[in-house]
PDB file of C-alpha atoms in Angstrom:
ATOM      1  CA  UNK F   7      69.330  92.698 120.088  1.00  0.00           C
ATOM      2  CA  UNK F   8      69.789  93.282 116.399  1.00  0.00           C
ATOM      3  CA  UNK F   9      66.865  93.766 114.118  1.00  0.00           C
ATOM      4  CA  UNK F  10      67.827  93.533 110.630  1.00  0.00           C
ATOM      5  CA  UNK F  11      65.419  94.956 108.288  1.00  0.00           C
ATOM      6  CA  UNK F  12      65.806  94.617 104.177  1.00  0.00           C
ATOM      7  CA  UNK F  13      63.342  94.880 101.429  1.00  0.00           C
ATOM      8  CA  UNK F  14      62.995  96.244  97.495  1.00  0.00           C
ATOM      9  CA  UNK F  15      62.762 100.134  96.997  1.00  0.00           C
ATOM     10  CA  UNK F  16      59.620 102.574  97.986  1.00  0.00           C
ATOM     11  CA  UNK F  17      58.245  99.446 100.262  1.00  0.00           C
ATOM     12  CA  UNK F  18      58.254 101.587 103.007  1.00  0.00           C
ATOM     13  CA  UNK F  19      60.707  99.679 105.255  1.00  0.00           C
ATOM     14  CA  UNK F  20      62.792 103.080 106.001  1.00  0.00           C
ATOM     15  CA  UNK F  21      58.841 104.279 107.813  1.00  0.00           C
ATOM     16  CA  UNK F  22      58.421 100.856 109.509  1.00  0.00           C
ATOM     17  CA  UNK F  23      62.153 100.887 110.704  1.00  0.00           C
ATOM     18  CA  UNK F  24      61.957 103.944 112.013  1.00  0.00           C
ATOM     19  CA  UNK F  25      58.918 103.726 114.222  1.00  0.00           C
ATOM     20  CA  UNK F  26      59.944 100.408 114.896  1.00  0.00           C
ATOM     21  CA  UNK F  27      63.024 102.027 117.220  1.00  0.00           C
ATOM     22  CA  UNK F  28      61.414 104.361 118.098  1.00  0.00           C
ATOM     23  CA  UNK F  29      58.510 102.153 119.802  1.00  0.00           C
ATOM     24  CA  UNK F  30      60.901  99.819 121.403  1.00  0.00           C
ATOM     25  CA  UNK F  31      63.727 102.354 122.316  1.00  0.00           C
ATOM     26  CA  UNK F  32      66.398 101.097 120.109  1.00  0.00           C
ATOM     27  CA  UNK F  33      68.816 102.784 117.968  1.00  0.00           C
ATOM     28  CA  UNK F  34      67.779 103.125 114.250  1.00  0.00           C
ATOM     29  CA  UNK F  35      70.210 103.485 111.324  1.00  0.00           C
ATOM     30  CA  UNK F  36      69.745 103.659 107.292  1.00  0.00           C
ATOM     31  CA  UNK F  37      72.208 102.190 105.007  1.00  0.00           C
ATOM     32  CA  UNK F  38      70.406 103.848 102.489  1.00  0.00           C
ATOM     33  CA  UNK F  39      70.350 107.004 103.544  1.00  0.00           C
ATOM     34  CA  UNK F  40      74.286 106.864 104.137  1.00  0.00           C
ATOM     35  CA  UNK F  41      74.619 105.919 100.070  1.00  0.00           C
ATOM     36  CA  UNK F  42      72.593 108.968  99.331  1.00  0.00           C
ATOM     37  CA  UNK F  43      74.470 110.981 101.331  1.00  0.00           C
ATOM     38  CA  UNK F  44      77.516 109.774  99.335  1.00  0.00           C
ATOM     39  CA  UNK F  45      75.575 110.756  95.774  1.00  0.00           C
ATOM     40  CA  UNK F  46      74.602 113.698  97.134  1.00  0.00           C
ATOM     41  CA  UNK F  47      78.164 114.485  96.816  1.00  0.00           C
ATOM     42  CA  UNK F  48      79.075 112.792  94.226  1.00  0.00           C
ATOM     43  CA  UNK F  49      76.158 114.824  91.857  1.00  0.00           C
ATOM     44  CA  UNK F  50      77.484 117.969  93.635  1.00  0.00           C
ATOM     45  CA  UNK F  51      81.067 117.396  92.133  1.00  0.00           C
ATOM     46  CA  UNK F  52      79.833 115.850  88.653  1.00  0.00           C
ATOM     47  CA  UNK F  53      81.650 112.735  88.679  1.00  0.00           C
ATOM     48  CA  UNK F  54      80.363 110.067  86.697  1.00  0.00           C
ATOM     49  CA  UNK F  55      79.476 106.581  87.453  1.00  0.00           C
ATOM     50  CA  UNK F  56      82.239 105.069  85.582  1.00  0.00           C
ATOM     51  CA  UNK F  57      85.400 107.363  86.839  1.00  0.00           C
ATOM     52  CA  UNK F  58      86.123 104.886  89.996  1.00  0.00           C
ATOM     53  CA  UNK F  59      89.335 106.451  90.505  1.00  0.00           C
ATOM     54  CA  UNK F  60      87.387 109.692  91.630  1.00  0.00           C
ATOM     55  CA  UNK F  61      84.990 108.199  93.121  1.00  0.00           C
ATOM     56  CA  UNK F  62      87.359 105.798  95.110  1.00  0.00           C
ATOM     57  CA  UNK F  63      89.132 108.865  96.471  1.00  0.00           C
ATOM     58  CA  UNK F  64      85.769 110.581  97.149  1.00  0.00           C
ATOM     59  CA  UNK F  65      85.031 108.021 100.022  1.00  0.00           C
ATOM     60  CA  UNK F  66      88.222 107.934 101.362  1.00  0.00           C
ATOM     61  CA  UNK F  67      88.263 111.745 101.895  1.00  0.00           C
ATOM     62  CA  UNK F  68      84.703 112.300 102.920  1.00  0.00           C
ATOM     63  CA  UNK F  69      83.408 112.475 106.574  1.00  0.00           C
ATOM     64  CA  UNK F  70      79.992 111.636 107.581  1.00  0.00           C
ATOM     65  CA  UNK F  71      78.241 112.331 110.450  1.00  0.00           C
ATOM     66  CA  UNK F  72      74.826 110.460 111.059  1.00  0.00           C
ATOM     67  CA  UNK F  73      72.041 111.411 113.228  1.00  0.00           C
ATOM     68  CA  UNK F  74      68.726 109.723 114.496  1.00  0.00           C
ATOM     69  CA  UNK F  75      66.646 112.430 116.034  1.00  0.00           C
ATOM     70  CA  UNK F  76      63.563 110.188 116.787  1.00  0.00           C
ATOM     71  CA  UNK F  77      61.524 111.556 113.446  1.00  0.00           C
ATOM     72  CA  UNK F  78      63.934 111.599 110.676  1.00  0.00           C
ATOM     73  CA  UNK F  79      67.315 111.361 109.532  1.00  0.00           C
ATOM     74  CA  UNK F  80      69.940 113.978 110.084  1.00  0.00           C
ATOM     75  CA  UNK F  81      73.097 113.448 107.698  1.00  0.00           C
ATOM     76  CA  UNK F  82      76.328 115.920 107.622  1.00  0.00           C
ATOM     77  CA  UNK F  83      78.419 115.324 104.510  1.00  0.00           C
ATOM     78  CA  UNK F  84      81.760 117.090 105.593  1.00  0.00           C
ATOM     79  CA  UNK F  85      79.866 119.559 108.006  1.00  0.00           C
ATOM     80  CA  UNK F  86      77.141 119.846 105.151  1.00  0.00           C
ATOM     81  CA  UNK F  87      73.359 119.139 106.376  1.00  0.00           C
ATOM     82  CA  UNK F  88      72.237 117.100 103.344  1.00  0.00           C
ATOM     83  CA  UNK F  89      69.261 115.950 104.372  1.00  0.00           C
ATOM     84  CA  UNK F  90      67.059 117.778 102.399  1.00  0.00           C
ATOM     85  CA  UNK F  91      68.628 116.432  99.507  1.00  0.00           C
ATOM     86  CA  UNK F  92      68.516 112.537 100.440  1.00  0.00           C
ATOM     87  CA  UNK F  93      65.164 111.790  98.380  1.00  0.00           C
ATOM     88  CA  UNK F  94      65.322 113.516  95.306  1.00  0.00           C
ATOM     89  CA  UNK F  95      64.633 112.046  91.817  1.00  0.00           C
ATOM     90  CA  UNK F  96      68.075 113.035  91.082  1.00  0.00           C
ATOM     91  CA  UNK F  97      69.917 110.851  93.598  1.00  0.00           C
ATOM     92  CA  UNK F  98      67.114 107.794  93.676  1.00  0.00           C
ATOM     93  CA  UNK F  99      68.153 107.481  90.072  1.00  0.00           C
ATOM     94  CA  UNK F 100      71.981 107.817  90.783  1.00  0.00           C
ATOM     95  CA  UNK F 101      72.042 106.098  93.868  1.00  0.00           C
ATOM     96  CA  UNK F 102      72.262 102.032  92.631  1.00  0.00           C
ATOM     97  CA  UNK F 103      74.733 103.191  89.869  1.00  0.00           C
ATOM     98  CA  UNK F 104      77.611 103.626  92.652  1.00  0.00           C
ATOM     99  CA  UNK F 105      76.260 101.676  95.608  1.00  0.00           C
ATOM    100  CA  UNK F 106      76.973  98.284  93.924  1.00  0.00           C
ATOM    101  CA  UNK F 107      80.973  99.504  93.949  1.00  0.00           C
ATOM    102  CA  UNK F 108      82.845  97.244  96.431  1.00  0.00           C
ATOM    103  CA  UNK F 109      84.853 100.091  97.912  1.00  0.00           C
ATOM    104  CA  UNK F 110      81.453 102.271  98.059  1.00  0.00           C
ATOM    105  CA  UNK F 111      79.859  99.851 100.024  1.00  0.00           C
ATOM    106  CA  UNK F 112      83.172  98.680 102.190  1.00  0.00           C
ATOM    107  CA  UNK F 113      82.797 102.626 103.232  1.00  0.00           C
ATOM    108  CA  UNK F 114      79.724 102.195 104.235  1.00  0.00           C
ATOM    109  CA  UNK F 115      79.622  98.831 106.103  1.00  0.00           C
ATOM    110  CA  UNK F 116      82.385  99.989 107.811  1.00  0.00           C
ATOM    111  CA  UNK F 117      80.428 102.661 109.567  1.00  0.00           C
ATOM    112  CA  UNK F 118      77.252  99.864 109.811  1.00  0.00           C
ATOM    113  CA  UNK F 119      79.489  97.985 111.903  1.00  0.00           C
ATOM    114  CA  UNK F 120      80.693 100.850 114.099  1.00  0.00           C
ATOM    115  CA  UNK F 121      77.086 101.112 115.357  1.00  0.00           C
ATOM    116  CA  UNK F 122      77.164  97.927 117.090  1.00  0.00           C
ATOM    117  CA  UNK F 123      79.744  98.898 119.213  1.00  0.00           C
ATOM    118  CA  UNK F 124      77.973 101.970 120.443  1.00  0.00           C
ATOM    119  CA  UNK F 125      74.193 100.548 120.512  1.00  0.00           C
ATOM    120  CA  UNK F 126      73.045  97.008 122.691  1.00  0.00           C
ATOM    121  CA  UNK F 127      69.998  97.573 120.666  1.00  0.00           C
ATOM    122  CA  UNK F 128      69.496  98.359 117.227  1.00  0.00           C
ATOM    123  CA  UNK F 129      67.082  98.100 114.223  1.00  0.00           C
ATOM    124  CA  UNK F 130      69.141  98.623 110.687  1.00  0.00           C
ATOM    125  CA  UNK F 131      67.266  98.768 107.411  1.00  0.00           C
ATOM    126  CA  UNK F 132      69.278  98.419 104.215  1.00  0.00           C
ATOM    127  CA  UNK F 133      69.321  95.853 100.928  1.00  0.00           C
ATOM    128  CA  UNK F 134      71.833  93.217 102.375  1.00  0.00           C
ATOM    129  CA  UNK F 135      71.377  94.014 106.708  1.00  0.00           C
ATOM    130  CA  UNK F 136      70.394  90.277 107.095  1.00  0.00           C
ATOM    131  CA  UNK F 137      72.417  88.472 104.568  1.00  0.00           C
ATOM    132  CA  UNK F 138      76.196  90.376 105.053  1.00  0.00           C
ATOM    133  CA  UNK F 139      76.143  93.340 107.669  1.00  0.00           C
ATOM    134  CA  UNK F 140      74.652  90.972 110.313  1.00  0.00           C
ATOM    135  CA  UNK F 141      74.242  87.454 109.100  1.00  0.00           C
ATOM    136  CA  UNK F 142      73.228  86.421 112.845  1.00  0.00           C
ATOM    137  CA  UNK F 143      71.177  89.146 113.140  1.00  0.00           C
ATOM    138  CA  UNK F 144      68.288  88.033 116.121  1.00  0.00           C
ATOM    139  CA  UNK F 145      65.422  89.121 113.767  1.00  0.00           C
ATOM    140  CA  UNK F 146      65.681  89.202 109.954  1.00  0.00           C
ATOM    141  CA  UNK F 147      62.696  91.077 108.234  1.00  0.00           C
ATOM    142  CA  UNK F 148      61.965  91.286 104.588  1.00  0.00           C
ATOM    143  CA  UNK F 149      59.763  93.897 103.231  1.00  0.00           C
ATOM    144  CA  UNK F 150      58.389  93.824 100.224  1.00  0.00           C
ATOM    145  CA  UNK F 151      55.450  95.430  98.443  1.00  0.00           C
ATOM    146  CA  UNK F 152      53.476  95.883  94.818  1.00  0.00           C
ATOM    147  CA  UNK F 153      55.348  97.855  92.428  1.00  0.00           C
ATOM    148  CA  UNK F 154      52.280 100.281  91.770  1.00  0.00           C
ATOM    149  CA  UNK F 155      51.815 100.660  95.218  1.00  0.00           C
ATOM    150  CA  UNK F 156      55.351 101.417  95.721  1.00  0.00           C
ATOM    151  CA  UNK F 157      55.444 103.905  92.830  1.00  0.00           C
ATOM    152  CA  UNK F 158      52.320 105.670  93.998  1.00  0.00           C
ATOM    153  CA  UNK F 159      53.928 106.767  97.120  1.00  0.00           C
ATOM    154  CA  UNK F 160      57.380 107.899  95.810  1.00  0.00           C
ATOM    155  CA  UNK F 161      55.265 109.985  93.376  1.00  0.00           C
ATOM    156  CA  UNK F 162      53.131 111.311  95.999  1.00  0.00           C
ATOM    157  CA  UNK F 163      56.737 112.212  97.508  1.00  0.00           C
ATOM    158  CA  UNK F 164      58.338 113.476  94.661  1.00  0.00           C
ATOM    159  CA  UNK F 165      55.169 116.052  94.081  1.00  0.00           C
ATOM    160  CA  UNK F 166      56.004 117.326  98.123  1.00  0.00           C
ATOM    161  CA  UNK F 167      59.849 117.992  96.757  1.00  0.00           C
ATOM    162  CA  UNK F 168      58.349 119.712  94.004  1.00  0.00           C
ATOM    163  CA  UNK F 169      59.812 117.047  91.181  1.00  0.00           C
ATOM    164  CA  UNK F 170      58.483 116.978  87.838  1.00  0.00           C
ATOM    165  CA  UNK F 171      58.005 113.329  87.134  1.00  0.00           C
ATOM    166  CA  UNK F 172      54.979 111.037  85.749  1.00  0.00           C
ATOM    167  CA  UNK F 173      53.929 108.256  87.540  1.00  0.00           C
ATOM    168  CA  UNK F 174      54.567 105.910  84.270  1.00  0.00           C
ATOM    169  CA  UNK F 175      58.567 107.377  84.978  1.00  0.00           C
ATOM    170  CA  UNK F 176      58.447 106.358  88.381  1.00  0.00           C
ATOM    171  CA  UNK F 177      57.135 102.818  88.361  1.00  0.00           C
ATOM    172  CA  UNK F 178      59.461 102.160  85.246  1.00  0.00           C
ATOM    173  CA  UNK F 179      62.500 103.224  87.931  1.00  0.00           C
ATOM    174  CA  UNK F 180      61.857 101.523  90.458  1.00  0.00           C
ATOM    175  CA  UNK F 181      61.457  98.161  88.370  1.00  0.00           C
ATOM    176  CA  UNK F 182      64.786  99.118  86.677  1.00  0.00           C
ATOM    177  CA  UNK F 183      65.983  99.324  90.475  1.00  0.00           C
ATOM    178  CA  UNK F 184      64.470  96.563  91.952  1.00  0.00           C
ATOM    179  CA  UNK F 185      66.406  94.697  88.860  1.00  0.00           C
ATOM    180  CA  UNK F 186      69.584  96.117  89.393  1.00  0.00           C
ATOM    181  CA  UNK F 187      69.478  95.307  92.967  1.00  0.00           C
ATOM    182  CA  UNK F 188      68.614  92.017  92.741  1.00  0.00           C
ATOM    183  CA  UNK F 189      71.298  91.060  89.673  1.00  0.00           C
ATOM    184  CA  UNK F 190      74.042  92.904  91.050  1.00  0.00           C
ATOM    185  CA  UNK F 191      77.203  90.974  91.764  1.00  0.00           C
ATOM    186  CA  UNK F 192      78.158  92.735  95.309  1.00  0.00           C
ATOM    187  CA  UNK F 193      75.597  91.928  98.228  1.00  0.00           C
ATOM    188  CA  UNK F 194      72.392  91.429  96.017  1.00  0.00           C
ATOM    189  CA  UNK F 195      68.975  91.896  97.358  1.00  0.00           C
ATOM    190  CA  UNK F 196      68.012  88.981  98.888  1.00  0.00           C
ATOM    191  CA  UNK F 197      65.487  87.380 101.000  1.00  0.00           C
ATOM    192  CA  UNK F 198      67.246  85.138 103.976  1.00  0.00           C
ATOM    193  CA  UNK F 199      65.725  82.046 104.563  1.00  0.00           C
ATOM    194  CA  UNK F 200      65.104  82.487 108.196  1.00  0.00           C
ATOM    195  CA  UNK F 201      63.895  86.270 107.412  1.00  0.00           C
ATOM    196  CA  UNK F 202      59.864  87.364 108.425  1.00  0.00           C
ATOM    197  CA  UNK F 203      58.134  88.642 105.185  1.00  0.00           C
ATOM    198  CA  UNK F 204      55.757  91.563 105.666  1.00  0.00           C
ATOM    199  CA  UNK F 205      54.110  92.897 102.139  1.00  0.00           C
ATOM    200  CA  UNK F 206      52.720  96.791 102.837  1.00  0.00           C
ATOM    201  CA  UNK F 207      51.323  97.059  99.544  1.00  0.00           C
ATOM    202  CA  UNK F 208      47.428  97.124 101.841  1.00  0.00           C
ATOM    203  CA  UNK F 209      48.652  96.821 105.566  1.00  0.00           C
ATOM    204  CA  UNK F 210      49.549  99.812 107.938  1.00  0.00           C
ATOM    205  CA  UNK F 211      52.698 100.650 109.449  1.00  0.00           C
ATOM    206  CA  UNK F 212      50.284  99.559 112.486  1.00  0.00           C
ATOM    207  CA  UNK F 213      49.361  96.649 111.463  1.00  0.00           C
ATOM    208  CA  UNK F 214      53.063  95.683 110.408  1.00  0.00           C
ATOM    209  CA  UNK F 215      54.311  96.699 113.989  1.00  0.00           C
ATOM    210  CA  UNK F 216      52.234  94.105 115.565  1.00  0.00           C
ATOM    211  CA  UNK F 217      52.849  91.238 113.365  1.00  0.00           C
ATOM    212  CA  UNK F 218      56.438  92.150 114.662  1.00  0.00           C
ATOM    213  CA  UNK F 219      55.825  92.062 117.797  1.00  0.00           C
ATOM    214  CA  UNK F 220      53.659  88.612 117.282  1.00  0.00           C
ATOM    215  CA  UNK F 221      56.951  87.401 115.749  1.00  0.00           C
ATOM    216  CA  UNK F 222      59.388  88.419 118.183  1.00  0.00           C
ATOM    217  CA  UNK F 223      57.297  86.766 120.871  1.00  0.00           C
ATOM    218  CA  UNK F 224      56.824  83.338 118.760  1.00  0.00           C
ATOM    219  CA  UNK F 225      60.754  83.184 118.019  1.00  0.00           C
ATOM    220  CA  UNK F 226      61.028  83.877 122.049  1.00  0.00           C
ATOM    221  CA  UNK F 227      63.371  86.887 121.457  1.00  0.00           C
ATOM    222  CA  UNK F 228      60.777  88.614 124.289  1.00  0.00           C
ATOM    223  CA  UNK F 229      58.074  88.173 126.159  1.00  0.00           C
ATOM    224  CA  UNK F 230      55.346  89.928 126.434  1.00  0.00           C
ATOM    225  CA  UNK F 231      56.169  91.745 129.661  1.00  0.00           C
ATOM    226  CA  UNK F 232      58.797  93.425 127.184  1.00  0.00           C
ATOM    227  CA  UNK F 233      56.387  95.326 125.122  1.00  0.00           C
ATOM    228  CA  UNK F 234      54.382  96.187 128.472  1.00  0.00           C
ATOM    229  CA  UNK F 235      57.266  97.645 129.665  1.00  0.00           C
ATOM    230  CA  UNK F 236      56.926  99.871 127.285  1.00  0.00           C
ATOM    231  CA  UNK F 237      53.549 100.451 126.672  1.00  0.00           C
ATOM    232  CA  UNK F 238      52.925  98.845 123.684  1.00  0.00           C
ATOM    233  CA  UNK F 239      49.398  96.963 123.327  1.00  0.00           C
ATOM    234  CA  UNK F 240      49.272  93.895 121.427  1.00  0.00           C
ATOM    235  CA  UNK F 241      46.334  91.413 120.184  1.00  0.00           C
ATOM    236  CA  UNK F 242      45.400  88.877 122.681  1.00  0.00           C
TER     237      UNK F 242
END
């Protein structure tokens, strides 16, 4: 079973994805966090946005390794652990400028595809999971949530990483993100038709775990001996 799970920026569908594998013992795996790892690396060597021929030859010579440990991400840029580095202000700010690049984001479907040949079952979060990487994915979610909502918690993580940032700085970022996302020519954000909508802006990653699991059962992708199975306690 694929589970497919897209949404805007700071929505919190990287948390929900997560614990989502981990409750139902799937593999989990972040488009985002690949492109990140990319920046990373592309901030480390000081090419710009607009020198493609660098940055062309930057994929094509970079090896990443990507690990799920059960908690968080693990990501090895060419034997580098980057994954301190992944959320910074620097590289949420860089990271849309080079992930709307066709052969940036051929580098990266490429290993999005890969996983499904190693994994029966697997939840992927991303921007365009649903609508390109797996277009018949069994379950297409779309998470969404209120821009000052969104911006409170990146702030709230930004302070952890030590960042010096306002929260007026934040929320204007992610609305210049959620733009850029959306307008971009390559794989846009987009909601599928057939995709669930779940808005976190004032429900739990709790709460948003059972409405899955409602879901699944009403589309008959499981029954409700599956969640038993594994221990999981839903409504009656």
């Amino acid at each position: 079973m694929i589970i497919a799970i897209d949404g805007t920026s700071g929505s919190g569908k990287s948390s929900l994805a997560k614990e989502l594998a981990k409750q139902l013992n799937f593999g989990y795996f972040s488009a985002g966090a690949l492109y990140r790892a990319i920046t990373v690396k592309v901030l480390n060597l000081n090419i710009k946005e607009n020198e493609d021929d660098k940055l062309e030859y930057l994929v094509h010579n970079t090896k990443i390794v990507y690990k799920f440990d059960g908690e968080q991400n693990i990501m090895y840029v060419d034997g580098m652990n980057v994954s301190d580095k992944l959320n910074t202000e620097e590289v949420s700010n860089f990271v849309s400028k080079i992930s709307c690049k066709e052969y940036i984001r051929e580098f990266v479907r490429s290993l999005q595809r890969e996983t499904k040949e190693h994994n029966e079952n697997i939840v992927m979060e991303g921007r365009d999971i649903g609508s390109v990487i797996f277009p018949d994915a069994d379950l297409k979610i779309f998470v969404d949530c209120k821009v000052e909502t969104r911006a409170k918690r990146r702030f709230s993580d930004y302070e952890k990483l030590g960042e010096n940032v306002t929260l007026e700085h934040v929320i204007a970022d992610l609305k210049d993100r959620d733009y850029r996302d959306m307008h971009r020519q390559i794989s846009p954000l987009v909601m599928c038709e057939n995709a669930f909508l779940i808005d976190t802006s004032n429900t739990s990653i709790e709460e948003c775990l059972k409405l899955i699991y409602n879901e699944m059962i009403r589309r008959e992708l499981v029954t409700r001996e599956f969640f038993k199975e594994r221990n999981i306690e839903l409504d009656n």
